Coordinates of C-alpha atoms in Angstrom, one line a residue:
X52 CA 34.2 35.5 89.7
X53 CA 32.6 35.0 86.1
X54 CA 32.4 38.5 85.7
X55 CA 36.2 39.2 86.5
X56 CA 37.1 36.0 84.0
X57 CA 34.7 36.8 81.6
X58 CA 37.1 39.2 79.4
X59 CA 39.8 36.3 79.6
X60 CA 37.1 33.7 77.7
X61 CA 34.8 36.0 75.9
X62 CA 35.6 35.7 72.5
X63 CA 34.9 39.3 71.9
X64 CA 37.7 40.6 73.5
X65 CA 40.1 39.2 71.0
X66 CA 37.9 40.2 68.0
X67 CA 38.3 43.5 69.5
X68 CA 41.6 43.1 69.5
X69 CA 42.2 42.3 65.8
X70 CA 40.2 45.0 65.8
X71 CA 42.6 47.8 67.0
X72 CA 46.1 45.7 65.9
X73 CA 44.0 46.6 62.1
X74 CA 43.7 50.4 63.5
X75 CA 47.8 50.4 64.1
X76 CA 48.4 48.7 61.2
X77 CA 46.6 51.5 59.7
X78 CA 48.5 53.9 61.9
X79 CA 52.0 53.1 60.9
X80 CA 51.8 54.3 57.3
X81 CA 50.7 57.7 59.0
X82 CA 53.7 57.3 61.1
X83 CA 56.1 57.2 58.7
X84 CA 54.8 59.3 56.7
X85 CA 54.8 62.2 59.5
X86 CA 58.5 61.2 60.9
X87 CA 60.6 60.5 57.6
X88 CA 58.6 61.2 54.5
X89 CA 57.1 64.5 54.9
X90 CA 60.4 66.0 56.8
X91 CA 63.0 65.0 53.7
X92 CA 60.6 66.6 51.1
X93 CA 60.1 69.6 53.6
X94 CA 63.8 69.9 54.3
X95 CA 63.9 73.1 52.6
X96 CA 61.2 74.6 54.6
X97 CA 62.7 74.1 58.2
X98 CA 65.7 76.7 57.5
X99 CA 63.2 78.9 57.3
X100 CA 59.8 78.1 59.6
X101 CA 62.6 76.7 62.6
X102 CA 62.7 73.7 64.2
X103 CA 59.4 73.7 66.6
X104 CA 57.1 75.0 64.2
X105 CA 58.6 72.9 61.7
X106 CA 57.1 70.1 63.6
X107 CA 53.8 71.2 63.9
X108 CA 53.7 72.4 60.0
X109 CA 54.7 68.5 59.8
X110 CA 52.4 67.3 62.6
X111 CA 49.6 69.1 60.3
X112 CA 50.3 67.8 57.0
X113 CA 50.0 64.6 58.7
X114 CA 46.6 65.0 60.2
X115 CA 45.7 66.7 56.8
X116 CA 46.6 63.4 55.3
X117 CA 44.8 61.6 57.3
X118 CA 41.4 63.5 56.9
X119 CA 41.7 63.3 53.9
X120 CA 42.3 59.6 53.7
X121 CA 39.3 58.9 55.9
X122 CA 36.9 60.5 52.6
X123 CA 37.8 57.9 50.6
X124 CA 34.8 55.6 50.5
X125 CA 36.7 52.7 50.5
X126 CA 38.0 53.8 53.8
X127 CA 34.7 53.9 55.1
X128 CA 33.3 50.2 53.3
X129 CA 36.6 48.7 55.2
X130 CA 35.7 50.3 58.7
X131 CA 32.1 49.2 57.9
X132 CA 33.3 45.7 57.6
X133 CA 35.6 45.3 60.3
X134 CA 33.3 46.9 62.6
X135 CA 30.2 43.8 61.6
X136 CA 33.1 41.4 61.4
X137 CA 35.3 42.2 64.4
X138 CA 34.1 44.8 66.4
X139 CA 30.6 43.9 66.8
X140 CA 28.2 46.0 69.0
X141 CA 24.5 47.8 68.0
X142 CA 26.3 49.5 64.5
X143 CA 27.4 46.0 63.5
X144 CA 23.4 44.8 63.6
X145 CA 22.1 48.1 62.2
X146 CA 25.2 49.3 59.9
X147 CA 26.4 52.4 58.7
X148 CA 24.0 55.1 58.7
X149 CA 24.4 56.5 55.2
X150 CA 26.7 59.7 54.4
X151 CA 24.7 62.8 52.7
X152 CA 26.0 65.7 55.3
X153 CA 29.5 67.1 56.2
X154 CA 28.5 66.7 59.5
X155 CA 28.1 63.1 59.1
X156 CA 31.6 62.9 57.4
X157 CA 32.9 64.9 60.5
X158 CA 32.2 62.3 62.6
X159 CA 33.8 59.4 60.2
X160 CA 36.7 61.6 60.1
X161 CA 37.0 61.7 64.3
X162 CA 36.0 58.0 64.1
X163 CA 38.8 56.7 62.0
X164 CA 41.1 59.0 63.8
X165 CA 40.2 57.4 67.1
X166 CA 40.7 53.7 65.9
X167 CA 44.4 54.2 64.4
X168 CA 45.6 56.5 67.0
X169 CA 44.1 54.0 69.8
X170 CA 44.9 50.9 67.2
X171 CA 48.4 52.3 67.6
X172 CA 48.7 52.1 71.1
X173 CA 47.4 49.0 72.0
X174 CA 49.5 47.6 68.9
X175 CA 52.4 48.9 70.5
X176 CA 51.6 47.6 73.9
X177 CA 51.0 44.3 72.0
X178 CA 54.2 44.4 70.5
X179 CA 56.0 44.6 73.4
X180 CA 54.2 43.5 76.7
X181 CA 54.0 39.4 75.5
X182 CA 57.9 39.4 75.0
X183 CA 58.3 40.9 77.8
X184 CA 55.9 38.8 80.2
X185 CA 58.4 35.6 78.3
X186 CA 61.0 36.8 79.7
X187 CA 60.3 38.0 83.5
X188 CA 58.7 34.5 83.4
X189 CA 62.3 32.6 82.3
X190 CA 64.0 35.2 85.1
X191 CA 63.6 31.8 87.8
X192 CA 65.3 29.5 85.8
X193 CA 68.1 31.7 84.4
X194 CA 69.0 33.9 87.0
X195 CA 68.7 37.0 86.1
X196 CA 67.9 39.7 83.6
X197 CA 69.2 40.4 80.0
X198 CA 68.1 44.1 78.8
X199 CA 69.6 45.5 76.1
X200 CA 72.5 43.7 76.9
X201 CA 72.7 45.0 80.6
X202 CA 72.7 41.7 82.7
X203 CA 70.6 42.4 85.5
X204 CA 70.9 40.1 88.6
X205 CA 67.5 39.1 90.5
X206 CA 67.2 39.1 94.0
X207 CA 67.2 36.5 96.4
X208 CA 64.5 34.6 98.0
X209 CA 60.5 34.8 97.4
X210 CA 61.4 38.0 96.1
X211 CA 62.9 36.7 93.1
X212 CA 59.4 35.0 91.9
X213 CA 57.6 38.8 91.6
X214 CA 59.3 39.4 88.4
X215 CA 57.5 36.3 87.2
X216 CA 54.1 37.3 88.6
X217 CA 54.6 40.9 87.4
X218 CA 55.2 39.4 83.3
X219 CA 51.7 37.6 83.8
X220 CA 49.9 40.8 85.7
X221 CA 51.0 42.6 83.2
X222 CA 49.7 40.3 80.1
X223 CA 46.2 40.2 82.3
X224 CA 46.1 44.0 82.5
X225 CA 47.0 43.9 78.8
X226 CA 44.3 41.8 78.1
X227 CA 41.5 44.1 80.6
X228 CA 42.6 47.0 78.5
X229 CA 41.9 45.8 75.2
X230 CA 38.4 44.4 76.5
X231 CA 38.0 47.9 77.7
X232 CA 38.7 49.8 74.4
X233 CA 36.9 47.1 72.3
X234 CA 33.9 47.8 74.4
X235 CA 34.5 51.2 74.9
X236 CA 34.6 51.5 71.0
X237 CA 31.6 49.3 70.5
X238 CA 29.8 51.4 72.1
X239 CA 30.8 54.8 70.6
X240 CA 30.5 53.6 66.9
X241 CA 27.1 54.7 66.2
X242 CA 27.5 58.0 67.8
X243 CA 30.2 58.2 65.1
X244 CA 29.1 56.0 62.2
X245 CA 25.5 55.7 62.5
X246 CA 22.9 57.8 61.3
X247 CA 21.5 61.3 62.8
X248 CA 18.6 62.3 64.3
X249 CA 17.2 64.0 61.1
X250 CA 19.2 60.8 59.0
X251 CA 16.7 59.0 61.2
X252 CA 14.0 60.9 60.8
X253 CA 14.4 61.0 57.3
X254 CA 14.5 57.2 56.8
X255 CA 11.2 56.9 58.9
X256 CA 9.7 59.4 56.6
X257 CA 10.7 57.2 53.6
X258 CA 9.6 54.1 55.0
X259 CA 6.1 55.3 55.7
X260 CA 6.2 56.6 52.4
X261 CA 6.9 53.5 50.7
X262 CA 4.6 51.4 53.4
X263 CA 1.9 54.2 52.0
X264 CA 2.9 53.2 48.2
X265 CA 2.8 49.6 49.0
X266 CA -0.6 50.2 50.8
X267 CA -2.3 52.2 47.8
X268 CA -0.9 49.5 45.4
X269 CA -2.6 46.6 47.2
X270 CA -6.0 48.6 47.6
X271 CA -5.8 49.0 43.3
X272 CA -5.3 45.3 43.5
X273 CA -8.1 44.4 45.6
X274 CA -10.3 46.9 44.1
X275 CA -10.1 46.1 40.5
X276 CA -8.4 42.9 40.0
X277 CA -11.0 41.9 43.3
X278 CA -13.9 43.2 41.4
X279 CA -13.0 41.2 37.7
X280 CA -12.2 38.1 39.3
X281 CA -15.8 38.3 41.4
X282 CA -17.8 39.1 38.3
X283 CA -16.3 36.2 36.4
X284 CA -16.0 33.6 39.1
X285 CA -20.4 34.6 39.5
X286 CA -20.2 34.2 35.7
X287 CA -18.7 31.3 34.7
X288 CA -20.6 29.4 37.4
X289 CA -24.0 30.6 36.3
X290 CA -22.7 29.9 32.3
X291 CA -21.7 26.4 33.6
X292 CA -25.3 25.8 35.3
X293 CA -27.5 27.3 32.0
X294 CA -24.6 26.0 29.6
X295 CA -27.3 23.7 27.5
X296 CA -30.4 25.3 28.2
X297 CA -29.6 29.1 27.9
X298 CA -26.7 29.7 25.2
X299 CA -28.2 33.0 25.0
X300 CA -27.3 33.9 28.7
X301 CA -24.1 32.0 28.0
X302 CA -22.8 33.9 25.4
X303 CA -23.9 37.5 27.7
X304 CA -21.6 35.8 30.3
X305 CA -18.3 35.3 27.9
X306 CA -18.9 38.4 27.1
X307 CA -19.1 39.9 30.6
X308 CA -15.8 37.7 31.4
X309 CA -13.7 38.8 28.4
X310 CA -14.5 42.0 29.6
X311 CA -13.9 41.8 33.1
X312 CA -10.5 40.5 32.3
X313 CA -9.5 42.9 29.7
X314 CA -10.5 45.5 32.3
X315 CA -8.3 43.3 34.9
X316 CA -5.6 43.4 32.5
X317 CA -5.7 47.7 32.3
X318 CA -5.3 47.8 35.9
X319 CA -2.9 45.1 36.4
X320 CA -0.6 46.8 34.0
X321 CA -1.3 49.9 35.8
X322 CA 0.5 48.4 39.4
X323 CA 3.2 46.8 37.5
X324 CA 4.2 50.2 36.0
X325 CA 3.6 51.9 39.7
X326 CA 6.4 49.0 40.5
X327 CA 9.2 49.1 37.7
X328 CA 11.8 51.5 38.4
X329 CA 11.6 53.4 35.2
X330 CA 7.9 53.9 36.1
X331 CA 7.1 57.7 34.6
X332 CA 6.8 60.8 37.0
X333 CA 3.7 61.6 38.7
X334 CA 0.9 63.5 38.1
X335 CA 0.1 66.8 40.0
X336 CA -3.1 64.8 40.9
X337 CA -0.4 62.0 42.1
X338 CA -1.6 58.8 40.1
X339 CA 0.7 57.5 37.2
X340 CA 0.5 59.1 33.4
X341 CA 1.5 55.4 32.8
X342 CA -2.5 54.1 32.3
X343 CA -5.2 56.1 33.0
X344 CA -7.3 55.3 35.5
X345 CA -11.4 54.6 35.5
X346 CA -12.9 57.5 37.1
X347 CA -16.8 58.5 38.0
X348 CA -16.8 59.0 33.8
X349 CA -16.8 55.0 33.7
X350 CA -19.3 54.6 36.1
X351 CA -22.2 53.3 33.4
X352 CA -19.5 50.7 31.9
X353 CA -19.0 49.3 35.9
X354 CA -22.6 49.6 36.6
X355 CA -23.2 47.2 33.2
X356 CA -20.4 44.8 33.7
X357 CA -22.1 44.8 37.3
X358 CA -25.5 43.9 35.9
X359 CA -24.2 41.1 33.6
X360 CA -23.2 39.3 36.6
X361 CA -26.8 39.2 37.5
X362 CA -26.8 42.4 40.0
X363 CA -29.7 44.9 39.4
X364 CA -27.9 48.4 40.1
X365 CA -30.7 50.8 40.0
X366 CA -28.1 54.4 39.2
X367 CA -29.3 57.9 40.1
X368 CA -27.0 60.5 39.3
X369 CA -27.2 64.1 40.5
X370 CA -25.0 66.7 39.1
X371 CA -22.0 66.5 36.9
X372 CA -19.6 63.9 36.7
X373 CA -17.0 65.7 34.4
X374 CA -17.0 68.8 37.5
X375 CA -15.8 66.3 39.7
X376 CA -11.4 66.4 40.4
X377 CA -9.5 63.8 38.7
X378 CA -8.3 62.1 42.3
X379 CA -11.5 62.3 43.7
X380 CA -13.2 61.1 40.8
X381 CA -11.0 57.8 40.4
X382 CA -11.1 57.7 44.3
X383 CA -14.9 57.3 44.2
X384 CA -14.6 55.6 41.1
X385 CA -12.7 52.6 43.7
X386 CA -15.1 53.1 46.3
X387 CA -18.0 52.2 44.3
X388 CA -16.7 49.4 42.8
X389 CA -15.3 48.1 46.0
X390 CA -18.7 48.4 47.4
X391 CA -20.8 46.7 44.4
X392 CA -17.9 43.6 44.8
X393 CA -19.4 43.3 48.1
X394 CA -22.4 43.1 47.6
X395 CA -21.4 40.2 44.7
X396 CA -19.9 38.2 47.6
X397 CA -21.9 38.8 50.9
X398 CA -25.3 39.1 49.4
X399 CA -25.3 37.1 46.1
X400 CA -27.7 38.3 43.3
X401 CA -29.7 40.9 44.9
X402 CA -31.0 45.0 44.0
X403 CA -28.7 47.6 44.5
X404 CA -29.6 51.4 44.9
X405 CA -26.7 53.8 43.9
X406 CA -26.6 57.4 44.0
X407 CA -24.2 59.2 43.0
X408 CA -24.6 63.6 43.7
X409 CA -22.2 66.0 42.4
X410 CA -22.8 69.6 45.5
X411 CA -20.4 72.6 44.7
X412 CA -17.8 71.1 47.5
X413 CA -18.5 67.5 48.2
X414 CA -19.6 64.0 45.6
X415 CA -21.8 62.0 48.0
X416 CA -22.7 58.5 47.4
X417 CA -25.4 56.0 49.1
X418 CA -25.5 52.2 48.2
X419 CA -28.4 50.2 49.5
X420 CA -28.8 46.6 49.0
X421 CA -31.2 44.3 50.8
X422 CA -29.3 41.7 53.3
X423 CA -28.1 38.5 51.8
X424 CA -28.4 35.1 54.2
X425 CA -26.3 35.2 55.8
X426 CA -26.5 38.8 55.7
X427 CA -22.9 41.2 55.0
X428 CA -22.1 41.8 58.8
X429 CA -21.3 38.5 59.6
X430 CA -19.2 37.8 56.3
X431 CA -17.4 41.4 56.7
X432 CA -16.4 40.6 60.0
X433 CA -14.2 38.1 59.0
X434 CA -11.1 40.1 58.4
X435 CA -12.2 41.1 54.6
X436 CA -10.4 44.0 52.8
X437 CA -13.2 45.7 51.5
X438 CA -14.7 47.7 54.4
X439 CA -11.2 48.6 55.7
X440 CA -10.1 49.8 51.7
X441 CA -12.8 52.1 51.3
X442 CA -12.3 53.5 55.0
X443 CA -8.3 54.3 53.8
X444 CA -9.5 56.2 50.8
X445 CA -12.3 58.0 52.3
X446 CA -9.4 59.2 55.2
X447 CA -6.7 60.3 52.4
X448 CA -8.8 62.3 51.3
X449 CA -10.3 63.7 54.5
X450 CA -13.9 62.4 53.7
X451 CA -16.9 61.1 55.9
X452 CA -18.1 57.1 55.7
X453 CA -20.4 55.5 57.4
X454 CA -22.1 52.0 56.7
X455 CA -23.6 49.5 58.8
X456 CA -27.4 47.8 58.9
X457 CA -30.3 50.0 58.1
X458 CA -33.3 48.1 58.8
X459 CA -33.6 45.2 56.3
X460 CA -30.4 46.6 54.5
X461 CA -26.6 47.2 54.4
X462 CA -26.7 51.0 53.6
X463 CA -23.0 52.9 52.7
X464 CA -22.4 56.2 52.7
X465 CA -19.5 58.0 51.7
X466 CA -19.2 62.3 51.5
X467 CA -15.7 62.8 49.7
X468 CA -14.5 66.8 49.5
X469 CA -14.0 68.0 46.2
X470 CA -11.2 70.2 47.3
X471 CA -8.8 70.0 50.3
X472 CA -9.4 71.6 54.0
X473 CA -13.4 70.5 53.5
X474 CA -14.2 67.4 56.0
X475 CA -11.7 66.3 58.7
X476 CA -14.0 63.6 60.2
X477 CA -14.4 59.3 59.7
X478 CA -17.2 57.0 61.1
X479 CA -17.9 53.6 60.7
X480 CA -20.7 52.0 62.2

């Protein structure tokens, strides 16, 4: 019984109904304009087209106006808004899909068509089924009938109450239709309105593509900003502990900070142009002509900066540097730094070995450092970024990495292609 009431109490239904009286209020213009505008300034043309097809020459100037009505945008922002407001249904959660195709304005054309021409129906009903059902419900009481003024006697009995009951049937039916339509409508709006299959596709593609960009600028982040802030948060405590008996070391370790920082500050500035919108076009290597970025070149000013914060990097470099492609360069340039941070936070002061070798079609590059207590499993474990941010730049670029516990060390290693279809395969141990 709830389900045959519900249209009756469900405050949808009359939503819906505002709804559609908005489609024939849209309609009558239309109207007019197809039964006493366009035939006076076409009079001239039905002497010679005749009367039938002067009706459909009218009949399509009509629908011509009305396609071309339903390009407006404005036409489109109001039946975006009445759908969210008054319609409701999946499109009113999701809105519009957005309008780049003739296909897709198609559809908005068939769409707004449907609405007035069904607006203008259920307006009509609306119009004149109420007054209507007032009336066969007064027939008891006044005995009889007034149409048009033809006075209509009612018959005699019980019979004389199914006038009555027919006024109400008729304001329920009313009332089951326009749930009907609304729903009916509801449902058919993002076949019309929303976005395509290749709209969606599309908008997938360009939110992976800025979940990518958002991904790449939080690994520069960690990375860099990670590193500097590590290197001086190691050397302002050990400046703090030595302060009065070393101010030789101090002075080392201000100088290691300001460095770190203004090296913090370079990168920074780097995102924050990635971020603005007038941020400069990219590179054919991809990265931003905004600030250069460190590559393998800079890898003796990170190695010192890492050996003022009391690391001793032991560097072995095989091959050249300068051979090596700008991406993959500043890629391994991230990876090594990422991996010497580490080693600043899980294992404390300790020896690092780092080798860096340049082959005709690969860089290579082993770090080795002796396990800290507790040792870097334990602490990596715990949901830190650095493991995971080398693994995402080793797979961009389609590289190998492997690290994990090599006796009585934590041992990385990282084979990067120099140039694309070389390496398809990641490990992590």
């Amino acid at each position: 019984m709830s389900i045959v009431l519900r249209p009756l109490t469900d405050g949808r239904t009359y939503r819906r109904w505002a709804y559609l009286i908005l489609g024939g209020a849209l309609f009558v213009p239309y109207l007019l304009a197809g039964t006493v505008l366009l035939p006076i300034a076409l009079i001239r043309v039905q002497a010679t087209l005749g009367n039938i097809t002067f009706v459909l020459f009218v009949f399509l100037c009509t629908a011509l106006l009305v396609v071309l009505t339903s390009l407006i945008p404005a036409v489109r922002t109001v039946e975006g808004a009445a759908i969210r407001e008054l319609l409701g249904g999946p499109l009113a959660e999701h809105g519009l899909g957005a309008v780049r195709s003739w296909p897709a304005r198609s559809r908005a054309t068939c769409w707004f068509v449907l609405h007035i021409l069904l607006g203008g129906l259920v307006s009509t009903a609306t119009l004149f089924v109420p007054p209507a059902a007032v009336i066969a419900l007064t027939e008891p009481f006044v005995g009889g009938l007034n149409v048009g003024g033809l006075h209509l006697l009612a018959p005699h009995g019980w019979g004389r109450w199914a006038i009555p009951i027919g006024g109400l049937l008729s304001l329920l039916v009313l009332d089951y239709l326009v749930a009907g339509v609304g729903a009916g409508l509801a449902r058919l709006a993002p076949a019309f309105l929303g976005p395509s299959q290749a709209e969606r596709l599309a908008a997938v593609e360009e939110q992976a593509q800025a979940l990518a960009q958002r991904n790449r600028l939080a690994r520069e982040l960690h990375d860099s900003v990670g590193h500097a802030l590590s290197v001086v948060s190691i050397q302002a405590g050990a400046a703090g502990r030595v302060l009065e008996t070393d101010p030789d070391f101090v002075r080392r370790a201000l100088s290691a900070i300001e460095e770190s920082a203004r090296s913090a500050m370079t990168d920074l500035d780097h995102v924050l142009g990635l971020l603005r919108e007038d941020a400069p076009t990219r590179e054919a290597d991809g990265d931003s002509a905004r600030t250069p970025q460190p590559t393998l070149r800079e890898l003796d000013q990170l190695v010192d900066s890492t050996r003022l914060a009391g690391i001793s990097v032991r560097l072995e470099v095989t091959g050249e540097l300068a051979s090596v492609p700008r991406v993959v360069s500043r890629e391994a340039y991230r990876i090594v730094q990422e991996g010497l941070t580490n080693v600043l936070r899980h294992a404390g002061k300790v020896s690092v070995a780092l080798c860096v070798a340049v082959q005709p079609d690969l860089v290579e590059l082993t770090m080795i450092n002796p396990l800290g207590s507790p040792g870097p499993p334990e602490r990596v474990g715990r949901g830190g970024r650095g493991l995971p941010g080398m693994r995402e730049r080793v797979t961009v670029l389609h590289g190998q990495l492997t690290a994990g516990i090599d006796g009585n060390s934590w041992r990385i290693n990282v084979i990067l292609p120099l140039h694309a279809g070389h390496g398809a395969r990641l490990d992590a141990s």
